[in-house]
């Protein structure tokens, strides 16, 4: 009986949930895909071929039991599907929304390889857990037994939260410190609402708080409390601070008003969506409304900036990337979404210089000799071509002489990637070893750093990565921390 509902990929075409029309979705920060209806989720799940060796599962960083929860969904057994799905993933509905599935599970689906179009795994994963929330299947938990040992977690992003969830379930006392006023890390303040609505993250934070995890927010470790003080308060410490240092442009005259960092721009936009007062947005500095906007970069952060600028009412939005479409690091799906919404991609282009003028507030400030930077007026664009491959095999961009031109712009957003902050220096911990890239050195198996009892996960170890990898690290580190604290590997496995 069950198998009749499966293997329907030959007769049933692949369908995603309905995507809102570009004109409609460009007006707000709500997610762009609507929810599957129950019958559609069951139908799409039934396309799975239930292969004996599921490549989708082996290419999911969490090794989710995808064929099992697809089969249960096809059979209408949604609560069981939810139980299987959450057994391996702390935030299934978040991964379902924002994992780059084309590079992970869906990109390796066998029926995709056979030309029938992948099972829409991410959309179904999201559907299962959204349904679980709607039906009240997700409730605060109470550990079977409270334990005395305590763990201090620095950073409330997906890595820290996933570890907190696992440790608390085992009865440990867990405190998370974060310098922001809300938990969630980049899921809250980096990723825009049109990819991940904020109440999806906030209800997860609330669930952890209701399950006994203590949050200490507005607490910048290294400033408001020392790292040593945190070590003194807890029996083990987990560093999950992410990477926030913006890679900069190597240009002489990059200091102009109106040239801003992507993280500041996206954080301000997310805070505005929460209804917060954001002076840098209100005074126009971090607001694209009515401006000609140029975003520099070709990764997912750049995609989030261009699409945010569209929603803020920019006059025009251009994205400069020094390679071509086929060689950009950002997801092709996001490029398509951005193009539909009115973004223009200027491939094989890089900024050569900025030109500005002194007006308004900047002119007054200059008279008073305070921060009197000229306001950006245009970007000198240099045209490139792709030359010989470098050591990584990627073709290097080469400058085309004499092809420069000026592009008018009132707002330039730098989205060139992130690097780790210098934690040993900022926190005054000499014993904390880092790699030559500045990421914290931690064992791949245990996630323990060079300091016994101090563990590290997520972007601060991997460099800028993905939510799903931070979740995996956090879950694995929780097991190691439990073993470290109790000397008993069975506790970790409970
Ligand atoms: C714009 C943008 C879009 C992205 N889009 C996607 C996407 O679509 N899909 C995807 O999978 N990934 C995406 N990513 C990547 C993903 O968000 C990160 O890989 C992931 O959030 C890393 O998790 P983390 O827990 O290591 O760190 P983070 O999420 O960065 O969380 C770290 C937390 O530590 C806190 N912290 C840092 N230093 C201190 C300190 N000294 N004291 C106290 N607290 C501190 C920070 O405030 C933050 O809350 C995106 C990233 C960006 C920037
Ligand atoms: S966690 Fe990400 S990679 Fe894994 S099944 Fe879900 S969407 Fe795919």
Coordinates of C-alpha atoms and ligand atoms in Angstrom, one line a residue:
X1 CA 0.0 0.0 0.0
X2 CA 2.7 2.4 1.1
X3 CA 4.8 1.9 -2.0
X4 CA 1.9 2.8 -4.3
X5 CA 2.1 6.3 -2.9
X6 CA 5.8 6.5 -3.7
X7 CA 7.9 6.4 -6.9
X8 CA 5.5 8.7 -8.7
X9 CA 8.2 10.9 -10.2
X10 CA 7.6 9.7 -13.8
X11 CA 3.9 10.7 -13.7
X12 CA 4.1 13.6 -11.2
X13 CA 6.1 16.6 -12.2
X14 CA 8.3 18.5 -9.7
X15 CA 6.5 21.5 -8.1
X16 CA 7.7 24.0 -5.6
X17 CA 5.2 25.9 -3.4
X18 CA 3.8 28.9 -5.3
X19 CA 6.3 31.8 -5.6
X20 CA 4.7 35.2 -5.0
X21 CA 4.9 37.5 -8.1
X22 CA 7.9 39.8 -8.2
X23 CA 5.9 43.0 -8.1
X24 CA 4.0 41.8 -5.1
X25 CA 6.9 40.4 -3.1
X26 CA 9.2 43.4 -3.8
X27 CA 6.9 45.6 -1.7
X28 CA 7.5 43.8 1.6
X29 CA 9.9 41.6 3.7
X30 CA 7.7 38.5 3.8
X31 CA 8.9 35.2 2.5
X32 CA 8.6 34.7 -1.2
X33 CA 7.2 31.1 -1.2
X34 CA 3.8 30.3 0.0
X35 CA 3.2 27.1 2.1
X36 CA 2.4 23.7 0.4
X37 CA -1.2 22.6 1.0
X38 CA -1.3 19.2 2.7
X39 CA -2.3 17.3 -0.5
X40 CA 0.4 18.9 -2.5
X41 CA 3.1 18.1 0.1
X42 CA 1.9 14.5 0.1
X43 CA 1.9 14.4 -3.7
X44 CA 5.4 15.9 -4.0
X45 CA 6.8 13.6 -1.2
X46 CA 5.5 10.6 -3.2
X47 CA 7.9 11.4 -6.0
X48 CA 10.8 10.0 -3.9
X49 CA 12.2 6.8 -5.4
X50 CA 13.2 5.5 -1.9
X51 CA 16.6 4.5 -3.2
X52 CA 18.6 2.0 -1.2
X53 CA 21.6 4.3 -1.0
X54 CA 20.1 7.8 -0.6
X55 CA 22.6 10.3 -1.9
X56 CA 20.3 13.2 -0.6
X57 CA 20.9 11.9 2.9
X58 CA 24.7 11.5 2.5
X59 CA 24.9 15.1 1.1
X60 CA 22.9 16.6 3.9
X61 CA 25.4 17.8 6.6
X62 CA 23.0 16.5 9.2
X63 CA 22.4 13.1 7.4
X64 CA 18.7 13.6 7.8
X65 CA 16.6 10.5 7.2
X66 CA 15.0 12.2 4.2
X67 CA 13.5 9.1 2.4
X68 CA 11.8 8.1 5.7
X69 CA 10.1 11.4 6.4
X70 CA 9.1 11.8 2.7
X71 CA 7.4 8.4 2.9
X72 CA 5.6 9.3 6.1
X73 CA 4.5 12.6 4.6
X74 CA 3.2 10.8 1.4
X75 CA 1.2 8.5 3.7
X76 CA -0.3 11.5 5.7
X77 CA 1.6 10.4 8.9
X78 CA 2.8 13.9 9.6
X79 CA 3.4 13.7 13.3
X80 CA 5.6 10.7 12.8
X81 CA 7.4 12.5 9.9
X82 CA 8.0 15.4 12.3
X83 CA 9.5 13.1 15.0
X84 CA 11.9 11.5 12.5
X85 CA 12.9 14.9 11.0
X86 CA 13.6 16.6 14.3
X87 CA 15.7 13.6 15.6
X88 CA 18.6 14.7 13.4
X89 CA 17.9 18.5 12.9
X90 CA 17.5 21.1 15.6
X91 CA 15.8 23.6 13.3
X92 CA 14.3 21.7 10.3
X93 CA 11.9 24.5 9.3
X94 CA 14.8 26.9 9.1
X95 CA 17.0 24.6 7.0
X96 CA 14.1 23.9 4.8
X97 CA 13.9 27.6 4.1
X98 CA 17.5 28.6 3.7
X99 CA 19.8 25.7 3.0
X100 CA 21.2 25.9 -0.5
X101 CA 19.5 22.6 -1.4
X102 CA 20.7 22.7 -5.0
X103 CA 24.2 22.2 -3.7
X104 CA 23.3 19.7 -0.9
X105 CA 20.4 17.3 -0.7
X106 CA 18.4 18.2 -3.8
X107 CA 21.4 18.5 -6.0
X108 CA 22.2 14.9 -5.3
X109 CA 18.7 13.5 -5.5
X110 CA 18.8 10.4 -7.8
X111 CA 15.7 11.4 -9.8
X112 CA 17.3 14.8 -10.4
X113 CA 20.3 13.0 -11.9
X114 CA 17.9 11.0 -14.1
X115 CA 16.4 14.2 -15.5
X116 CA 13.0 14.1 -13.8
X117 CA 13.6 17.1 -11.5
X118 CA 14.6 16.7 -7.8
X119 CA 12.1 16.0 -5.0
X120 CA 11.5 19.4 -3.3
X121 CA 13.1 18.2 -0.1
X122 CA 13.6 21.6 1.5
X123 CA 10.0 22.8 1.0
X124 CA 8.7 19.5 2.4
X125 CA 11.1 19.7 5.4
X126 CA 9.7 23.2 6.1
X127 CA 6.1 22.0 5.6
X128 CA 6.5 19.2 8.1
X129 CA 7.8 21.3 11.0
X130 CA 5.6 24.3 10.3
X131 CA 2.7 21.9 10.6
X132 CA 4.2 20.6 13.8
X133 CA 4.2 24.1 15.2
X134 CA 0.6 24.8 14.0
X135 CA -0.6 21.6 15.7
X136 CA 1.1 22.1 19.0
X137 CA 3.4 19.1 18.6
X138 CA 6.4 21.3 19.6
X139 CA 6.4 22.2 23.3
X140 CA 9.0 23.2 25.8
X141 CA 10.8 20.2 27.2
X142 CA 11.8 19.2 30.7
X143 CA 14.9 17.1 31.1
X144 CA 14.4 13.7 32.7
X145 CA 17.0 14.6 35.3
X146 CA 18.6 17.9 36.2
X147 CA 22.4 17.9 36.4
X148 CA 24.6 20.2 38.4
X149 CA 27.2 20.9 35.7
X150 CA 26.9 24.1 33.8
X151 CA 27.9 25.2 30.3
X152 CA 28.5 28.8 29.2
X153 CA 27.9 29.3 25.4
X154 CA 29.3 32.5 23.8
X155 CA 27.1 33.3 20.8
X156 CA 23.4 32.7 20.2
X157 CA 23.6 31.8 16.5
X158 CA 22.6 28.4 15.1
X159 CA 25.8 26.8 16.4
X160 CA 25.4 28.0 20.0
X161 CA 21.6 27.4 20.0
X162 CA 21.9 23.8 18.6
X163 CA 24.4 22.9 21.3
X164 CA 22.2 24.6 24.0
X165 CA 19.2 22.5 22.9
X166 CA 21.1 19.2 23.1
X167 CA 22.8 20.0 26.4
X168 CA 19.6 21.2 28.1
X169 CA 17.8 18.1 27.0
X170 CA 20.4 16.1 28.9
X171 CA 19.8 18.2 32.0
X172 CA 22.8 20.4 32.0
X173 CA 22.5 24.1 33.2
X174 CA 23.0 26.2 30.1
X175 CA 23.7 30.0 29.8
X176 CA 24.1 31.7 26.4
X177 CA 25.8 35.1 26.2
X178 CA 25.3 37.3 23.2
X179 CA 26.3 40.9 22.4
X180 CA 23.1 41.5 20.5
X181 CA 19.7 42.3 22.0
X182 CA 18.0 39.3 20.4
X183 CA 19.2 35.7 20.0
X184 CA 19.5 33.9 16.6
X185 CA 22.9 35.3 15.3
X186 CA 22.8 35.9 11.6
X187 CA 19.4 34.1 11.4
X188 CA 18.1 37.1 13.2
X189 CA 20.2 40.1 12.0
X190 CA 21.9 38.9 8.8
X191 CA 19.5 36.9 6.7
X192 CA 16.5 39.1 5.6
X193 CA 12.9 38.3 6.3
X194 CA 12.1 37.5 2.6
X195 CA 14.3 34.3 3.1
X196 CA 13.5 33.6 6.7
X197 CA 10.7 35.4 8.6
X198 CA 11.8 36.5 12.0
X199 CA 9.0 35.0 14.0
X200 CA 10.3 31.6 12.8
X201 CA 13.6 32.3 14.7
X202 CA 12.0 34.0 17.7
X203 CA 9.7 31.1 18.5
X204 CA 12.7 28.8 18.6
X205 CA 14.5 31.2 21.0
X206 CA 11.4 31.3 23.2
X207 CA 11.2 27.5 23.2
X208 CA 14.7 27.2 24.5
X209 CA 14.1 29.9 27.1
X210 CA 10.9 28.1 28.2
X211 CA 12.9 24.9 28.4
X212 CA 15.3 26.4 30.9
X213 CA 18.1 27.8 28.8
X214 CA 19.3 31.2 30.3
X215 CA 19.9 34.0 27.8
X216 CA 22.3 36.8 28.8
X217 CA 21.8 39.3 26.0
X218 CA 23.4 42.7 25.3
X219 CA 26.6 41.1 26.8
X220 CA 29.7 41.6 24.7
X221 CA 32.3 39.0 25.9
X222 CA 35.6 40.8 26.1
X223 CA 34.0 44.1 27.1
X224 CA 31.0 43.5 29.4
X225 CA 32.4 40.3 30.9
X226 CA 35.8 38.7 30.4
X227 CA 36.3 35.3 28.9
X228 CA 38.1 34.2 32.1
X229 CA 35.1 35.2 34.1
X230 CA 32.9 33.0 31.9
X231 CA 35.3 30.2 32.3
X232 CA 35.2 30.7 36.1
X233 CA 31.4 30.5 36.2
X234 CA 31.0 27.4 34.1
X235 CA 32.3 23.8 34.0
X236 CA 32.7 24.0 30.2
X237 CA 32.6 26.8 27.6
X238 CA 31.6 26.8 24.0
X239 CA 32.7 29.5 21.6
X240 CA 30.2 30.1 18.8
X241 CA 30.8 33.7 17.9
X242 CA 30.7 33.6 14.1
X243 CA 32.7 35.8 11.7
X244 CA 32.0 39.5 11.5
X245 CA 35.1 41.4 10.2
X246 CA 34.2 42.7 6.8
X247 CA 36.7 42.2 4.0
X248 CA 37.5 45.6 2.7
X249 CA 38.3 47.1 -0.7
X250 CA 41.9 47.8 -1.6
X251 CA 41.3 51.3 -2.9
X252 CA 43.0 54.5 -1.9
X253 CA 39.9 56.7 -1.7
X254 CA 37.4 54.3 -0.2
X255 CA 36.5 56.8 2.6
X256 CA 33.2 58.4 1.5
X257 CA 29.9 58.9 3.2
X258 CA 27.4 56.5 1.7
X259 CA 29.8 53.6 1.4
X260 CA 28.6 51.1 4.0
X261 CA 29.3 47.5 5.1
X262 CA 26.8 44.8 4.2
X263 CA 26.5 43.6 7.8
X264 CA 25.6 47.1 9.1
X265 CA 23.1 47.6 6.2
X266 CA 21.3 44.2 6.7
X267 CA 21.3 44.5 10.5
X268 CA 19.7 47.9 10.3
X269 CA 17.1 46.7 7.9
X270 CA 16.2 43.7 10.1
X271 CA 16.0 45.9 13.2
X272 CA 13.6 48.2 11.3
X273 CA 11.5 45.2 10.5
X274 CA 11.3 44.4 14.2
X275 CA 10.0 47.9 14.8
X276 CA 13.2 49.1 16.5
X277 CA 14.5 52.7 16.4
X278 CA 17.5 52.7 14.1
X279 CA 19.0 56.2 13.9
X280 CA 21.3 55.3 11.0
X281 CA 18.3 54.2 9.0
X282 CA 16.2 57.1 9.9
X283 CA 18.9 59.7 8.9
X284 CA 19.1 57.9 5.6
X285 CA 22.7 56.5 5.9
X286 CA 21.5 52.8 5.9
X287 CA 18.4 53.3 3.8
X288 CA 18.3 52.8 0.1
X289 CA 15.0 54.6 -0.5
X290 CA 15.1 56.8 -3.7
X291 CA 18.9 56.1 -4.2
X292 CA 20.9 54.6 -7.0
X293 CA 22.5 51.7 -5.2
X294 CA 25.7 49.8 -6.2
X295 CA 26.4 46.5 -4.3
X296 CA 29.9 45.1 -4.6
X297 CA 30.2 41.3 -4.4
X298 CA 28.9 38.1 -5.9
X299 CA 28.0 36.0 -2.8
X300 CA 24.8 35.3 -1.0
X301 CA 25.3 38.4 1.2
X302 CA 25.4 40.6 -1.9
X303 CA 22.2 38.9 -3.1
X304 CA 20.5 39.7 0.2
X305 CA 21.7 43.4 0.0
X306 CA 20.4 43.9 -3.5
X307 CA 17.0 42.4 -2.7
X308 CA 16.8 44.4 0.5
X309 CA 17.5 47.7 -1.4
X310 CA 14.7 46.9 -3.9
X311 CA 12.3 46.5 -1.0
X312 CA 13.4 49.7 0.6
X313 CA 12.4 51.6 -2.6
X314 CA 15.8 52.2 -4.3
X315 CA 15.7 54.1 -7.6
X316 CA 18.0 51.5 -9.2
X317 CA 20.1 48.6 -7.9
X318 CA 23.2 47.3 -9.6
X319 CA 25.4 44.4 -8.5
X320 CA 29.1 44.5 -9.5
X321 CA 30.9 41.2 -9.7
X322 CA 34.4 40.7 -11.1
X323 CA 33.7 37.3 -12.6
X324 CA 30.8 36.1 -14.8
X325 CA 27.5 34.5 -13.9
X326 CA 28.8 31.0 -14.2
X327 CA 31.6 31.7 -11.8
X328 CA 29.8 33.6 -9.0
X329 CA 29.7 32.0 -5.5
X330 CA 26.1 33.1 -4.8
X331 CA 23.2 30.8 -5.5
X332 CA 21.8 30.9 -9.1
X333 CA 18.3 30.6 -7.5
X334 CA 18.9 33.9 -5.6
X335 CA 20.3 35.6 -8.8
X336 CA 17.1 34.7 -10.6
X337 CA 15.0 35.9 -7.8
X338 CA 16.9 39.2 -7.7
X339 CA 16.6 39.7 -11.5
X340 CA 12.9 39.1 -11.4
X341 CA 12.7 41.8 -8.7
X342 CA 14.5 44.3 -10.9
X343 CA 18.2 44.0 -9.9
X344 CA 20.8 44.5 -12.7
X345 CA 23.9 42.4 -12.6
X346 CA 27.0 44.0 -14.1
X347 CA 29.2 41.0 -14.6
X348 CA 33.0 41.2 -15.1
X349 CA 33.2 44.5 -13.3
X350 CA 35.0 45.9 -10.3
X351 CA 35.2 49.2 -8.6
X352 CA 38.3 51.2 -9.5
X353 CA 37.7 54.4 -7.5
X354 CA 35.0 56.5 -6.0
X355 CA 34.1 60.1 -6.6
X356 CA 32.2 62.3 -4.2
X357 CA 30.9 65.7 -3.5
X358 CA 30.5 67.6 -0.3
X359 CA 26.9 68.6 0.5
X360 CA 24.4 69.0 3.2
X361 CA 25.3 67.4 6.5
X362 CA 28.7 66.4 5.3
X363 CA 29.5 70.0 4.3
X364 CA 28.4 71.3 7.7
X365 CA 30.4 68.6 9.4
X366 CA 33.5 69.5 7.3
X367 CA 33.2 73.1 8.3
X368 CA 33.2 72.0 11.9
X369 CA 36.0 69.6 11.0
X370 CA 34.2 66.5 12.3
X371 CA 33.9 63.4 10.1
X372 CA 33.5 65.6 7.1
X373 CA 33.6 62.9 4.5
X374 CA 32.4 63.7 1.0
X375 CA 29.3 61.9 0.0
X376 CA 29.6 59.3 -2.7
X377 CA 28.4 60.4 -6.1
X378 CA 29.8 57.8 -8.5
X379 CA 31.8 54.6 -8.8
X380 CA 34.5 54.3 -11.4
X381 CA 33.8 50.8 -12.9
X382 CA 36.7 48.8 -14.4
X383 CA 35.8 46.1 -16.9
X384 CA 37.4 42.7 -16.6
X385 CA 37.9 39.5 -18.6
X386 CA 38.6 36.0 -17.4
X387 CA 42.2 34.9 -17.8
X388 CA 44.2 31.8 -16.9
X389 CA 43.0 29.6 -14.1
X390 CA 44.8 30.2 -10.7
X391 CA 46.0 27.5 -8.3
X392 CA 42.4 26.8 -7.2
X393 CA 41.4 26.2 -10.8
X394 CA 39.3 29.3 -11.1
X395 CA 39.9 31.7 -13.9
X396 CA 41.4 34.9 -12.6
X397 CA 39.8 38.2 -13.6
X398 CA 42.1 40.5 -15.6
X399 CA 41.7 44.2 -16.2
X400 CA 40.7 45.4 -19.7
X401 CA 42.5 48.7 -20.2
X402 CA 40.6 51.8 -21.3
X403 CA 37.1 50.3 -20.7
X404 CA 36.4 52.2 -17.4
X405 CA 33.3 54.3 -17.0
X406 CA 31.5 56.1 -14.1
X407 CA 28.3 54.8 -12.6
X408 CA 26.3 57.3 -10.6
X409 CA 25.5 56.1 -7.0
X410 CA 24.3 57.5 -3.8
X411 CA 24.7 54.3 -1.8
X412 CA 27.5 51.7 -2.2
X413 CA 27.3 48.5 -0.2
X414 CA 30.5 46.4 0.4
X415 CA 29.6 42.7 0.4
X416 CA 33.0 41.1 -0.1
X417 CA 32.8 38.5 2.6
X418 CA 33.7 38.1 6.3
X419 CA 36.8 37.2 8.3
X420 CA 37.1 36.2 12.0
X421 CA 37.8 38.7 14.6
X422 CA 41.1 38.3 16.5
X423 CA 39.6 36.5 19.6
X424 CA 42.8 35.7 21.5
X425 CA 43.7 39.5 21.4
X426 CA 40.2 40.8 22.0
X427 CA 39.6 38.4 24.9
X428 CA 43.2 38.4 26.2
X429 CA 43.5 34.6 26.0
X430 CA 47.0 33.6 24.8
X431 CA 46.4 29.9 25.0
X432 CA 43.6 29.9 22.5
X433 CA 45.2 28.7 19.2
X434 CA 44.0 30.1 15.9
X435 CA 44.8 29.1 12.3
X436 CA 46.7 31.4 9.9
X437 CA 43.3 32.6 8.7
X438 CA 42.3 33.6 12.3
X439 CA 39.7 30.9 12.8
X440 CA 39.7 29.1 16.1
X441 CA 41.5 25.7 16.0
X442 CA 39.3 22.9 17.2
X443 CA 39.3 19.2 16.8
X444 CA 37.0 18.0 13.9
X445 CA 35.9 15.1 16.1
X446 CA 35.4 16.7 19.5
X447 CA 35.3 20.4 18.7
X448 CA 37.6 21.0 21.7
X449 CA 40.1 23.9 21.3
X450 CA 43.6 24.1 22.5
X451 CA 42.2 24.9 26.0
X452 CA 40.8 21.8 27.8
X453 CA 37.1 22.3 28.5
X454 CA 36.7 25.1 25.9
X455 CA 35.0 24.0 22.7
X456 CA 34.3 26.0 19.5
X457 CA 31.8 25.6 16.6
X458 CA 30.3 27.2 13.5
X459 CA 31.7 30.0 11.4
X460 CA 34.4 30.9 14.0
X461 CA 36.0 27.5 13.2
X462 CA 35.0 27.0 9.6
X463 CA 35.1 30.5 8.3
X464 CA 31.9 31.9 6.7
X465 CA 29.8 28.9 6.1
X466 CA 26.1 27.7 6.4
X467 CA 23.5 27.5 9.1
X468 CA 23.2 23.7 8.6
X469 CA 26.9 23.2 9.2
X470 CA 26.8 25.3 12.4
X471 CA 23.8 23.2 13.6
X472 CA 25.8 20.0 12.9
X473 CA 28.8 21.3 14.8
X474 CA 26.7 22.5 17.7
X475 CA 25.0 19.1 18.1
X476 CA 28.4 17.2 17.9
X477 CA 30.0 19.6 20.4
X478 CA 27.2 19.0 22.8
X479 CA 28.0 15.3 22.8
X480 CA 31.6 16.0 23.4
X481 CA 30.9 18.5 26.2
X482 CA 28.6 16.0 27.9
X483 CA 31.3 13.3 27.8
X484 CA 33.9 15.8 29.0
X485 CA 31.7 16.8 32.0
X486 CA 30.5 13.4 33.0
X487 CA 33.3 11.1 31.7
X488 CA 30.4 9.0 30.4
X489 CA 29.8 8.8 26.6
X490 CA 26.3 7.2 27.2
X491 CA 25.0 10.5 28.7
X492 CA 25.9 12.2 25.4
X493 CA 24.1 9.6 23.5
X494 CA 20.8 9.9 25.5
Ligands
LIG1 C1 23.8 38.1 4.8 C2 24.0 36.6 5.1 C3 23.1 35.7 4.5 C4 23.3 34.4 4.7 N1 22.4 33.5 4.2 C5 22.5 32.2 4.4 C6 21.6 31.3 3.9 O1 20.7 31.7 3.1 N2 21.7 30.0 4.2 C7 22.7 29.5 5.0 O2 22.7 28.3 5.3 N3 23.6 30.4 5.6 C8 23.5 31.7 5.3 N4 24.4 32.5 5.8 C9 25.5 32.0 6.7 C10 25.0 31.7 8.1 O3 24.2 32.7 8.5 C11 26.1 31.4 9.0 O4 27.0 30.4 8.5 C12 25.6 30.9 10.4 O5 24.7 31.8 11.0 C13 26.8 30.7 11.3 O6 26.4 30.3 12.6 P1 27.2 30.6 13.9 O7 26.4 30.1 15.0 O8 28.6 30.1 13.7 O9 27.4 32.2 14.0 P2 26.4 33.5 13.9 O10 25.1 33.1 13.3 O11 27.2 34.5 13.3 O12 26.2 33.8 15.5 C14 27.2 34.3 16.3 C15 26.7 35.0 17.4 O13 27.7 35.3 18.3 C16 27.6 36.6 18.8 N5 28.9 37.1 19.3 C17 29.9 37.4 18.5 N6 31.0 37.8 19.2 C18 30.5 37.9 20.5 C19 31.1 38.4 21.7 N7 32.3 38.8 21.8 N8 30.3 38.4 22.8 C20 29.0 37.9 22.8 N9 28.4 37.5 21.6 C21 29.2 37.5 20.5 C22 26.9 37.4 17.7 O14 26.2 38.5 18.2 C23 26.0 36.3 17.1 O15 24.7 36.4 17.6 C24 24.3 33.9 5.6 C25 25.2 34.8 6.2 C26 25.0 36.2 5.9 C27 26.0 37.1 6.5
LIG2 S1 19.0 20.2 6.4 FE1 19.4 21.3 4.4 S2 20.7 19.8 3.3 FE2 19.7 18.6 4.9 S3 17.7 17.8 4.1 FE3 17.3 19.8 5.0 S4 17.4 21.3 3.4 FE4 18.5 19.5 2.7

